XYZ file of C-alpha atoms in Angstrom:
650
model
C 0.000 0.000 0.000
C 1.397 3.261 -0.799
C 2.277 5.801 1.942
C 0.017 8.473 0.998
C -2.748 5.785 1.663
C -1.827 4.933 4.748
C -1.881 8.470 5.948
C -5.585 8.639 5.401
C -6.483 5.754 6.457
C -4.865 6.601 9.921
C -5.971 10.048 9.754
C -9.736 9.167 9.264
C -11.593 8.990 12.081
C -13.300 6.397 13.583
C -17.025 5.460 15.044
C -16.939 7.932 18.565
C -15.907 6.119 21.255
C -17.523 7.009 24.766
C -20.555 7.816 22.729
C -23.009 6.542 25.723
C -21.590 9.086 28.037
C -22.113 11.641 25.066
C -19.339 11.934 23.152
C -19.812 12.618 19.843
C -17.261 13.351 17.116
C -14.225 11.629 15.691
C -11.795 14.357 14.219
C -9.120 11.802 13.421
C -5.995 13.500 12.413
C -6.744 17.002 10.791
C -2.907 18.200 9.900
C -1.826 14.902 9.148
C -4.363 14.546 6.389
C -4.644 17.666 4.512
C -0.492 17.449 4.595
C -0.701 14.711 2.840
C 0.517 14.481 -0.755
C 0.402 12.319 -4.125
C 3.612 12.914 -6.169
C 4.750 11.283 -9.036
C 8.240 10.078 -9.484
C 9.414 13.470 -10.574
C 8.221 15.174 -7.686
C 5.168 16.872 -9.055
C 2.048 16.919 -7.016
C -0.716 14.723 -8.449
C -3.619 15.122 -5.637
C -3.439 16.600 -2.085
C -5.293 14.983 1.285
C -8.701 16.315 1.782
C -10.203 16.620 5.072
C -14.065 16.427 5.392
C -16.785 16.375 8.371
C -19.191 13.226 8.415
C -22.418 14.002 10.079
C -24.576 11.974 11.077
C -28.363 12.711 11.519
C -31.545 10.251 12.927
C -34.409 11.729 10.616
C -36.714 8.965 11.299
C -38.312 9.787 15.147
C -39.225 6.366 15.316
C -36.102 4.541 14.623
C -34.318 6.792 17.246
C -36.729 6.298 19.705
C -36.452 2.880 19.164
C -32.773 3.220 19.325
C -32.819 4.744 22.672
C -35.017 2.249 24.381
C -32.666 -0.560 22.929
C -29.483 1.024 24.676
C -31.245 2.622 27.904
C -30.225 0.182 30.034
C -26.969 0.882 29.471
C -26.731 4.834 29.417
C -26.555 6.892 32.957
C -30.080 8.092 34.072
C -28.653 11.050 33.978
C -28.224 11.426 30.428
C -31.962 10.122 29.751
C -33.401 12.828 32.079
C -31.725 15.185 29.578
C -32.888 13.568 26.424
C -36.321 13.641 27.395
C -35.954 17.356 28.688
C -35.502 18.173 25.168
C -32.195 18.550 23.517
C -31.234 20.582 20.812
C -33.325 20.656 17.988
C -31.894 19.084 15.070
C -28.617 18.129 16.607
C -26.320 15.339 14.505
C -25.665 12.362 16.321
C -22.336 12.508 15.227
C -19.543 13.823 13.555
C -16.512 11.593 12.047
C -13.409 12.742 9.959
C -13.303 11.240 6.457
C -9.967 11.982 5.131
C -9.408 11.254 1.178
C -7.885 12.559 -1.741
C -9.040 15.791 -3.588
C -9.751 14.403 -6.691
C -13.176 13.223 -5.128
C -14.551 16.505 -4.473
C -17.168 16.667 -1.881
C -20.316 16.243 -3.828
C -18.732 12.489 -5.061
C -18.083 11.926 -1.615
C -21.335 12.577 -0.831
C -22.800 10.122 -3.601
C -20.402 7.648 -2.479
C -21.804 8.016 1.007
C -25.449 7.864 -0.387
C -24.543 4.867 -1.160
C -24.356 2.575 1.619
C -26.753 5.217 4.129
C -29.188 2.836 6.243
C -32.251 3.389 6.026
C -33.059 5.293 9.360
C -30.538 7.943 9.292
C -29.075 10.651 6.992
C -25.317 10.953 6.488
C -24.037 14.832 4.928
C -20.418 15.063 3.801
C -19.924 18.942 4.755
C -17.256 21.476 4.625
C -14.040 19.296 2.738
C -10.852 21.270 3.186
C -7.440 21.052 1.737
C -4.192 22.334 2.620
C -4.259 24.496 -0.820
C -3.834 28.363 0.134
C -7.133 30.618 -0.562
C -7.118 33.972 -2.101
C -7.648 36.523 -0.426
C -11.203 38.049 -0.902
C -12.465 41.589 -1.267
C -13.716 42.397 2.014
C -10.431 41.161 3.448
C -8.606 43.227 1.602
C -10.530 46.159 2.814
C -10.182 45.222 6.324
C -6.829 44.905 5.864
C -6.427 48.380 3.871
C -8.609 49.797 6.844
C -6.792 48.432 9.567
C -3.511 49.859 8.099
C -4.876 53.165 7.755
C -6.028 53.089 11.346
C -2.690 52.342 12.785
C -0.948 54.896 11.171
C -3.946 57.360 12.626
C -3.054 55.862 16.230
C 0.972 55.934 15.783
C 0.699 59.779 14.658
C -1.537 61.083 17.424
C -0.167 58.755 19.960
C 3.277 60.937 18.836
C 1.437 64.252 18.696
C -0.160 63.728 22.385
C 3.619 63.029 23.371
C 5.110 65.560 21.910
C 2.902 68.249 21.366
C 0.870 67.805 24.569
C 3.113 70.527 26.698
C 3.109 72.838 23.654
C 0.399 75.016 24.926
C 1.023 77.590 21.806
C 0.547 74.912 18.942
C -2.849 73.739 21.514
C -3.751 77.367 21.071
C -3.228 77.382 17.216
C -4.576 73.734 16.378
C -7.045 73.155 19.518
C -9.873 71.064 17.448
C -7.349 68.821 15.567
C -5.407 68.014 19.156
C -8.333 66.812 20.743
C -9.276 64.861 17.337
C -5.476 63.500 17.534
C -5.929 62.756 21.617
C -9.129 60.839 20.498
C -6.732 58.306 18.734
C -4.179 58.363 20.905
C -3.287 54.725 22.338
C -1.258 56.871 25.179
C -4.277 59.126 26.144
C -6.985 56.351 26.040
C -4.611 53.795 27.967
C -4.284 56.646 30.909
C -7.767 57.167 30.603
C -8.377 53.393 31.120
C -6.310 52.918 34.274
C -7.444 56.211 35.799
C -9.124 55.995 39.053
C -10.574 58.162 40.546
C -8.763 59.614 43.941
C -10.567 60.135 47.323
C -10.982 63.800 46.348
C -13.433 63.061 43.531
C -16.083 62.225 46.367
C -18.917 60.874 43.807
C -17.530 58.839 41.545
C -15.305 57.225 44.529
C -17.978 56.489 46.407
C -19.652 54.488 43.163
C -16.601 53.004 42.412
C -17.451 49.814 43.575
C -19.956 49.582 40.436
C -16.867 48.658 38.741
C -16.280 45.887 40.772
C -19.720 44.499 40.717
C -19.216 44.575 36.835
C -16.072 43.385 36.673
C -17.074 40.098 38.422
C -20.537 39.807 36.431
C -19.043 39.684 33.539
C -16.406 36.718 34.360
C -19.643 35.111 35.889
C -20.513 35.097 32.309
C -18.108 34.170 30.539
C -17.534 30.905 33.033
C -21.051 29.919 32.373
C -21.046 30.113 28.980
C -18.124 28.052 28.615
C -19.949 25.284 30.483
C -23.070 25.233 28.144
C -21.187 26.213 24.527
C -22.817 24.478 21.837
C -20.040 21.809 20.796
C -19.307 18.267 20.199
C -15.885 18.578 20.906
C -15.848 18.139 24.432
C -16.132 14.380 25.446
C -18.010 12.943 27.959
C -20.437 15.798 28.173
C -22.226 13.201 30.582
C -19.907 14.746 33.357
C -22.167 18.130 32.750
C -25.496 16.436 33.472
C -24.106 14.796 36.223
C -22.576 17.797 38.022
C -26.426 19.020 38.050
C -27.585 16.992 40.724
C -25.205 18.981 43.582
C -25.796 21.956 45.158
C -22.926 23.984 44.842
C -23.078 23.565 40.673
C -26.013 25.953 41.164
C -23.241 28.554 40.327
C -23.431 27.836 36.752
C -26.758 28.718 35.597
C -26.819 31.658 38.152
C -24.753 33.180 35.358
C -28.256 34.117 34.299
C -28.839 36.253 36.982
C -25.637 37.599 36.243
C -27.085 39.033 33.171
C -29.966 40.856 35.312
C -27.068 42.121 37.250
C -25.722 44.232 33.673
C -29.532 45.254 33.652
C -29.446 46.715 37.126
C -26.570 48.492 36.396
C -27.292 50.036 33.689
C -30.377 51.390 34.887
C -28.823 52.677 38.058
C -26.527 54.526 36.043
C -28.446 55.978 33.659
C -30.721 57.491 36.336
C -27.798 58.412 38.015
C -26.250 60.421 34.777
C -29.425 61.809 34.042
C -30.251 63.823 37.422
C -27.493 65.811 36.326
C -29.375 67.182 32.800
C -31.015 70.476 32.920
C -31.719 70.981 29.118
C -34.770 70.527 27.168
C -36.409 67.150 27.524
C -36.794 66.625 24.183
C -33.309 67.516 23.123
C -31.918 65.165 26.121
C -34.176 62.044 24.911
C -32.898 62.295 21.068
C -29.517 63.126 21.638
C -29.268 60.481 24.527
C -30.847 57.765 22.182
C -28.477 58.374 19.113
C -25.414 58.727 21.324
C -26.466 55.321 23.403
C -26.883 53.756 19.234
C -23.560 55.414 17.813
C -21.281 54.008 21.406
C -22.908 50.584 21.074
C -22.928 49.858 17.497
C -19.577 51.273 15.934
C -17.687 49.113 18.466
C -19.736 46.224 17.579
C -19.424 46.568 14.256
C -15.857 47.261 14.845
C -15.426 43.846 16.703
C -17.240 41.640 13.938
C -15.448 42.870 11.478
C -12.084 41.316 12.457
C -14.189 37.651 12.362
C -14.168 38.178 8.990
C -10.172 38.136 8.529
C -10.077 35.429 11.218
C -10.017 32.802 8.089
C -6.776 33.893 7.199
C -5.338 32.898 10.204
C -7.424 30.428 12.266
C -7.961 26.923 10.449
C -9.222 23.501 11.949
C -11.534 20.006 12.059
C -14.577 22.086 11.879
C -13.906 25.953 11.491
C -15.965 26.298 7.697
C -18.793 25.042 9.628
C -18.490 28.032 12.337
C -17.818 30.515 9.872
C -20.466 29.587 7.344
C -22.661 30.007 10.751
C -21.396 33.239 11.523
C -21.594 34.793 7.569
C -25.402 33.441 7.864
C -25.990 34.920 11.128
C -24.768 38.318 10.480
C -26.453 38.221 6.533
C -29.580 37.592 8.217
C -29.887 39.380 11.407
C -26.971 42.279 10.352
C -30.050 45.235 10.105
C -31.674 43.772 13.654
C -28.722 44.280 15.274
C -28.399 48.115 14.290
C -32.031 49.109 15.062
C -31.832 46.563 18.575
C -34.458 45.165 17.595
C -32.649 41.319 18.021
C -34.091 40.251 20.570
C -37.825 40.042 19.083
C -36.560 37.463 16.316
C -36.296 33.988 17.496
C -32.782 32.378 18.570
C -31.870 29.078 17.724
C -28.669 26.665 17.997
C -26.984 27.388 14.940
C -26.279 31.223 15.473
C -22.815 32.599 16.632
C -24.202 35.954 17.755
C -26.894 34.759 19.602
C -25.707 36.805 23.016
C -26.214 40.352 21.783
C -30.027 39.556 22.352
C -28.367 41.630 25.684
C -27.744 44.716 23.787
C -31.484 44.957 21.715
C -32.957 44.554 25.212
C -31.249 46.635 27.254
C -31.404 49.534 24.616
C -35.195 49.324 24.549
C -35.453 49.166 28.284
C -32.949 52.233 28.458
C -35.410 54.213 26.059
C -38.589 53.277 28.016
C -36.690 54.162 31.119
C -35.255 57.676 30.064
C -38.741 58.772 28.673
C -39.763 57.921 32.207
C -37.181 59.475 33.680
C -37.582 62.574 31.943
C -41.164 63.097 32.017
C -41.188 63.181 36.060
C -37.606 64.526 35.910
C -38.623 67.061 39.312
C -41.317 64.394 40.780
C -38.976 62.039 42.132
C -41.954 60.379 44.447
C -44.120 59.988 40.898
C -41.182 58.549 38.554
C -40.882 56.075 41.821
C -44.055 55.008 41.518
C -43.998 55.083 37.718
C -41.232 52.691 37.511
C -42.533 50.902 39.943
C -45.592 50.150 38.312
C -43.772 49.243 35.604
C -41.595 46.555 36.890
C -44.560 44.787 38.401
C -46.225 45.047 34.540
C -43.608 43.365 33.049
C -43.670 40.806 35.768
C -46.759 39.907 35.191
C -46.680 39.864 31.467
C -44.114 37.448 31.410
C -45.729 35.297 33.835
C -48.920 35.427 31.962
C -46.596 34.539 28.553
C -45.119 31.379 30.574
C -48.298 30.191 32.263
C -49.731 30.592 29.147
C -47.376 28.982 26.286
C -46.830 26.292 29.292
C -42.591 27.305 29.421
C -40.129 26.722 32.268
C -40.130 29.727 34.897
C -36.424 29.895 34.097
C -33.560 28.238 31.313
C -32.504 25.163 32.681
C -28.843 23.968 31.077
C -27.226 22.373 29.445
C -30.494 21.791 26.840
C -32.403 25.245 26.971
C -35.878 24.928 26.199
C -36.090 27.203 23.332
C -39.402 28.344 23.377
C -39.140 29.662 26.970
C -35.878 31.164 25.646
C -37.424 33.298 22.564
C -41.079 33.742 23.734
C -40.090 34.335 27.478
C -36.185 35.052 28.805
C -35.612 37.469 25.442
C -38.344 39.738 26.210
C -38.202 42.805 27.290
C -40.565 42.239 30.211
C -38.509 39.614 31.507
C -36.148 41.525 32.745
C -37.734 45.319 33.133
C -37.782 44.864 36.688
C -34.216 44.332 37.057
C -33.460 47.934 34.981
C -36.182 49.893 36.783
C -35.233 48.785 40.276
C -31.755 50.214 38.970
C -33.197 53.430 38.084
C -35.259 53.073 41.552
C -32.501 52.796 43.693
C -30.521 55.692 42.022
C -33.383 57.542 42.951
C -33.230 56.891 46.358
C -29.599 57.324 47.400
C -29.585 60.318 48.506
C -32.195 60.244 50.374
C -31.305 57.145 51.865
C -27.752 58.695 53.049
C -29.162 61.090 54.629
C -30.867 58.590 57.288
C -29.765 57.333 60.266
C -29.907 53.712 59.937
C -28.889 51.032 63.206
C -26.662 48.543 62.875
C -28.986 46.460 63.578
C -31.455 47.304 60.512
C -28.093 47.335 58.469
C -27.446 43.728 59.373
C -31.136 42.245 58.416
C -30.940 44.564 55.020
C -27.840 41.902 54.432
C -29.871 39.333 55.613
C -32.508 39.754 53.521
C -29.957 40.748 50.313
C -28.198 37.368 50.900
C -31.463 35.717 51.438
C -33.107 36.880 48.398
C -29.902 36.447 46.395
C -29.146 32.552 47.404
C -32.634 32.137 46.889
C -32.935 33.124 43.433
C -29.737 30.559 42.624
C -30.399 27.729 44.620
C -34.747 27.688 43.500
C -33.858 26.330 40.422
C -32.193 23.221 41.744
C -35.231 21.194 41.721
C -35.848 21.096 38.512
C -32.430 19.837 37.940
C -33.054 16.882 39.743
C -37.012 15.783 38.326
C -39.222 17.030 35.556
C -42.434 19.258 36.590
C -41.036 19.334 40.417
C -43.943 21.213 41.889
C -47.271 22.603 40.956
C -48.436 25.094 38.215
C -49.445 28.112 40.990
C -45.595 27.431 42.492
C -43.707 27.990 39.348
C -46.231 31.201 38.348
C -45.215 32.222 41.706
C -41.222 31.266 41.162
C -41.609 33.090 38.161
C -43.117 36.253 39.025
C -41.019 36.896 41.811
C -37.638 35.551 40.979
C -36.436 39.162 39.485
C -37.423 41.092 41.898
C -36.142 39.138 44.866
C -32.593 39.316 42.414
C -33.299 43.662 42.279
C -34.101 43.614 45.919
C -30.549 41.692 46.683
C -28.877 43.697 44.628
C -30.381 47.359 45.435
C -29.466 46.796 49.228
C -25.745 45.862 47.962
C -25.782 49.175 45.798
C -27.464 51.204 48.592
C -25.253 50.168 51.657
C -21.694 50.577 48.818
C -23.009 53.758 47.142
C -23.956 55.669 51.119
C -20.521 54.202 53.080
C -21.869 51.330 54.821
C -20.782 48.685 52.536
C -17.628 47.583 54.785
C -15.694 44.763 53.626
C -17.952 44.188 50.668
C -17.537 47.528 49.433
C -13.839 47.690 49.903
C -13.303 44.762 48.113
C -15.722 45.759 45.132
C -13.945 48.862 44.987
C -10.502 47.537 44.536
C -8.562 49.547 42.006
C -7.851 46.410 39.721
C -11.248 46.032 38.572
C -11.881 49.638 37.386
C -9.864 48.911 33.951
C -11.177 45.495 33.502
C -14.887 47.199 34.255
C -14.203 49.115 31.279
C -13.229 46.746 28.917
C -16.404 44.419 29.648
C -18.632 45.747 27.300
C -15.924 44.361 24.722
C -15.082 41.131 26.783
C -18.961 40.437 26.385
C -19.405 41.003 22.617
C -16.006 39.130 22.299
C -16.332 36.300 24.218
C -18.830 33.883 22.992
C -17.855 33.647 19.094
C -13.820 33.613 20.416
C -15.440 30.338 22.941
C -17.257 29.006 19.790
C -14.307 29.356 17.470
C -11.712 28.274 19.783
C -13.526 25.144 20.112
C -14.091 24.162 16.481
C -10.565 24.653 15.553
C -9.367 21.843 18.149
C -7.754 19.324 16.578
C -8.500 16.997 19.535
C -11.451 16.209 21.778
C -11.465 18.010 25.116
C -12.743 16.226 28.328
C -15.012 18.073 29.950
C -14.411 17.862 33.677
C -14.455 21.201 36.230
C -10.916 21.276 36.130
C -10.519 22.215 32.556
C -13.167 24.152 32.238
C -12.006 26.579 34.830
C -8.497 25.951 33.010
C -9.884 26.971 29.577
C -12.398 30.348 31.744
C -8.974 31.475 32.904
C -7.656 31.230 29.310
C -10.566 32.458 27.346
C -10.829 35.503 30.176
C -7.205 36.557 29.685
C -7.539 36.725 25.387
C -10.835 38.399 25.750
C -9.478 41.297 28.028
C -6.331 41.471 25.863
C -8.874 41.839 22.530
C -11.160 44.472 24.158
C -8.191 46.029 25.378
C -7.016 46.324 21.490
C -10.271 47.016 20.425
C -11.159 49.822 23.147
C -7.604 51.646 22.312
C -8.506 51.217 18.227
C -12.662 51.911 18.747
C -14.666 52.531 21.470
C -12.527 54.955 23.051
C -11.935 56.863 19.743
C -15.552 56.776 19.456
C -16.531 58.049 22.575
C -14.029 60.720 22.191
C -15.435 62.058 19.032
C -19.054 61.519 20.070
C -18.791 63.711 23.383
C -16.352 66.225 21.036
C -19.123 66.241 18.141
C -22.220 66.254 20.610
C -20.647 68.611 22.860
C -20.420 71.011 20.741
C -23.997 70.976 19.248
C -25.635 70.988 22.629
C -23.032 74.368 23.714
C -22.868 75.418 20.083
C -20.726 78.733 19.865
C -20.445 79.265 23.119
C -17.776 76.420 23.400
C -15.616 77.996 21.201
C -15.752 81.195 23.177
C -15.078 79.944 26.294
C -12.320 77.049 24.712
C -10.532 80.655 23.806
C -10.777 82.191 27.066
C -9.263 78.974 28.270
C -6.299 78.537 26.251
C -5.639 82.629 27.066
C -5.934 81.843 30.707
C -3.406 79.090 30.230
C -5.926 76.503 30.544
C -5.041 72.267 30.774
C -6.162 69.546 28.905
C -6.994 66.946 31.085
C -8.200 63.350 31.388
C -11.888 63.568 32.799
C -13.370 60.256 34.210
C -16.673 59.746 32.703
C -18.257 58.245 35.603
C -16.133 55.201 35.076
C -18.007 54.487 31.772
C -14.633 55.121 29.453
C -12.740 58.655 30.057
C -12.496 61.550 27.576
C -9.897 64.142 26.689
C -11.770 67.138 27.528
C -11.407 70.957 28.029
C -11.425 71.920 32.003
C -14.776 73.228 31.178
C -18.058 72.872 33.465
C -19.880 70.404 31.233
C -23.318 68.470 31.784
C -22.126 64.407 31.718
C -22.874 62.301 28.365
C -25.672 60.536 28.114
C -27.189 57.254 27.108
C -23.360 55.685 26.661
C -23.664 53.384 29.864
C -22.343 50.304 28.209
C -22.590 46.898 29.985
């Protein structure tokens, strides 16, 4: 047999071994196949290996059931709990490497596979691959043209704000095109992400423990995601189900909550930025909502843009098969994502970009909240009540929508039950409680530092915020363990009062931090580390899940899942995600930010900027690096200016 044969015989993989503890792919031996080559005795090349996925699909319900009964004996009960649950729709069985020369191309595989198909299943030769270089398409180019372009824009103000910063006569002379240059500047916005701010700056030290609270969230996120990534190439994924039935797992799916958390946050802030307006409502609302579109969506846009170069340099077992997912996702669903309107089109397994539902529904809860907010701007007891009433409306409508459509109170993992997913967790009235009890309590803290409260009161507020908060984690443990654990009128209740048990933990946490009688807690929220790596999460979140998803389909080897390497591969995944939103903050979101607070800025002062930018520079007046309420800093004039708004990010 020759040795080109050999090689892809060896490098083809075989039937999945573990597959009753749910294991399900094969990859054989990607590299050694597509390095394979057919030369004659010259030396020229004849055919190269080709490297292609097998998948393997049960079409016929019937024959699968029947399948399953056959082997349940001999799977864990574990794993049939699951099944029946409801896994993913239209999952393959399997996935096998079938390694073979290129002068088969991949539809003669696929008739030679026709072939010999049994009856009750479907077999689909997908995405062949060969070690043959690919040119290099349009849009790459661009990005690459761009990208070039944009580097030499950060090099040359990154060398103008070192130079020229102390040059206050060339300031005087070229004032607009510094601060355009100090926009770009990798020096500037790098100071401007490790500011914090000093024990002088009274407010935002006293909130600076927001930064911690998002700082952890976010990880919280990123480590439950990597537990429930949709993937075949972890083996024995039976270790997941089984890690369900104890207690202190709970952790994973309370990464959900997590994601109320961003909500909260966002709200208090916003509240808390908007007390400080004074203009005309009107003006306030539409510059707040296209300043809140322009800082979400330019570094989003700026972020997906680089997954289309990724081909270039990422390659593996099953990476055609992510991309072509990502290319459909984003030709699709490219137009929802700009108007945030995601969230109201229905999510399924196959999308890459399925996360920034986050972003549609938090922008449409930020609008409903600032109208509110605005239109009882001086009745602070009315916009309570207003947002109030609110937060127990959208309670109730999403209880109504799950008693109704008969869905879980909450997404059980590692199979969510997609309909409760897109009719009920995606809505906006899922989690309006969480944003307006954000607003709420920003509303409140001032009057709430003003009282005198006892120790003893302070202790059962962190009683009850502990209470609530374990509660909301450890309630969904039941349904881990049986199907339908309780009654209907339980889970309407579980349901309707989950969030706002999660708002009440957290608004006692804010309240106590934000009014100096956080202790401990606060000091340890309010650790300096976390104030960068606050401001890089809006980019760790956007970045994370496609990197998880990509990372994963490249591996050229199966990847046990056990708790040890998937805190191994969080670390891992958390350090290149920082790193990348650190990149991408220096190259786009600060830059934007910048320009958007130097372009707004100047409509809402209009001439009277100028003037007074004058009388500065006469008077010898500093640039400085002002802290934007820890939401990303901005070079800015020492100027009395009213805060940005509608840029909280997550």
């Amino acid at each position: 047999m020759e040795p080109w044969a050999l090689r892809l015989i060896y490098a083809t993989g075989k039937y999945p071994s573990g597959f009753l503890e749910s294991s399900h792919v094969d990859m054989g031996a990607f590299d050694e196949c597509i390095e394979t080559a057919v030369r004659d005795h010259n030396g020229n090349l004849l055919s190269r290996g080709q490297y292609c996925n097998l998948i393997v699909y049960i079409d016929n319900a019937t024959a699968l059931q029947a399948m399953m009964s056959s082997i349940v004996d001999a799977m864990s009960p574990r794993l049939v709990y699951f099944a029946k649950h409801g896994g993913p729709p239209g999952d393959p069985m399997a996935r096998i490497a079938l390694c073979y020369i290129d002068d088969c191309n991949q539809h003669d595989l696929q008739a030679l596979v026709n072939a010999v198909i049994p009856p009750f299943a479907r077999l689909e030769v997908s995405n062949c691959r060969t070690a043959e270089p690919r040119p290099w398409n349009n849009s790459q180019v661009a990005i690459v043209i761009f990208a070039a372009v944009l580097l030499v824009v950060i090099i040359l103000s990154t060398l103008v704000d070192h130079f020229v910063a102390q040059q206050s006569e060339w300031r005087k002379n070229h004032g607009l095109m510094f601060q355009v240059a100090m926009a770009f500047s990798a020096k500037c916005n790098t100071r401007m992400l490790l500011h914090v701010a000093s024990k002088d700056q009274v407010e935002q030290h006293s909130l600076q423990f927001l930064h911690g609270m998002r700082c952890l969230t976010v990880m919280h996120i990123v480590l439950g995601h990597i537990h429930v990534i949709p993937t075949d190439s972890f083996t024995r994924i039976l270790s997941l189900f089984e890690n369900t039935t104890q207690w202190q797992n709970m952790i994973i799916p309370a990464a959900f909550n997590g994601v109320d958390t961003f909500f909260f946050l966002s709200g208090f802030l916003l509240c808390h930025t908007i007390s400080k307006q004074k203009a005309n409502k009107a003006a306030v609302f539409i510059v707040a909502v296209v300043r809140r579109l322009i800082r979400m969506c330019v570094p989003f846009s700026f972020v997906i843009m680089w997954f289309y170069l990724l081909p270039r340099f990422v390659d593996g077992p099953d990476t055609e098969s992510f991309f072509q997912r990502f290319y459909a996702d984003m030709s699709e669903h490219w137009w929802q994502f700009l108007v945030q309107t995601r969230n109201f089109y229905e999510l399924h397994l196959q999308q890459v970009l399925g996360h920034l539902w986050y972003l549609s529904t938090d922008f449409q809860l930020f609008v409903v909240s600032l109208l509110t907010l605005l239109i009882f701007r001086r009745r602070k007891p009315v916009a309570l009540a207003a947002l109030a009433v609110l937060s127990l409306l959208g309670c109730a409508i999403a209880t109504w929508t799950m008693a109704r459509l008969h869905l879980l109170p909450f997404i059980i993992i590692p199979f969510p039950h997609f309909p409760t997913i897109n009719d009920y967790y995606l809505t906006p009235f899922y989690h309006a409680v969480c944003y307006f009890s954000g607003c709420m309590t920003s509303l409140i803290v001032a009057d709430f530092r003003e009282r005198k409260i006892s120790k003893t009161l302070q202790l059962a507020g962190w009683c009850t915020s502990v209470s609530c908060g374990l509660f909301c984690v450890m309630v969904k443990f039941p349904w881990y363990l049986r199907e339908n654990p309780t009654t209907k009128e339980v889970e309407i209740t579980v349901a309707f009062f989950d969030r706002i048990l999660w708002s009440i933990s957290l608004a006692w946490i804010t309240l106590a931090c934000s009014t100096g009688r956080g202790g401990p807690v606060k000091n340890f929220l309010s650790w300096n580390a976390f104030v960068p790596l606050s401001k890089l999460s809006f980019g760790v979140y956007v970045i994370h899940y496609p990197f998880i998803e990509l990372m994963m389909y490249s591996s050229r080897e199966r990847v046990y899942f056990s708790e040890f390497n998937q805190v191994t591969l969080f670390f891992a995944v958390l350090v290149w995600c920082f790193v990348l939103s650190y990149l991408a903050f220096i190259a786009c979101e600060a830059p934007t930010a910048g320009l958007d607070k130097l372009i707004f800025g100047r409509l809402m002062r209009g001439g009277s900027v100028r003037r007074q930018q004058q009388q500065e520079q006469l008077e010898g007046g500093e640039f400085k690096t002002k802290d934007d309420g820890g939401e990303g800093n901005q070079v800015a004039l020492r100027l009395p200016s009213k805060e940005a708004v509608g840029h909280v990010k997550l």
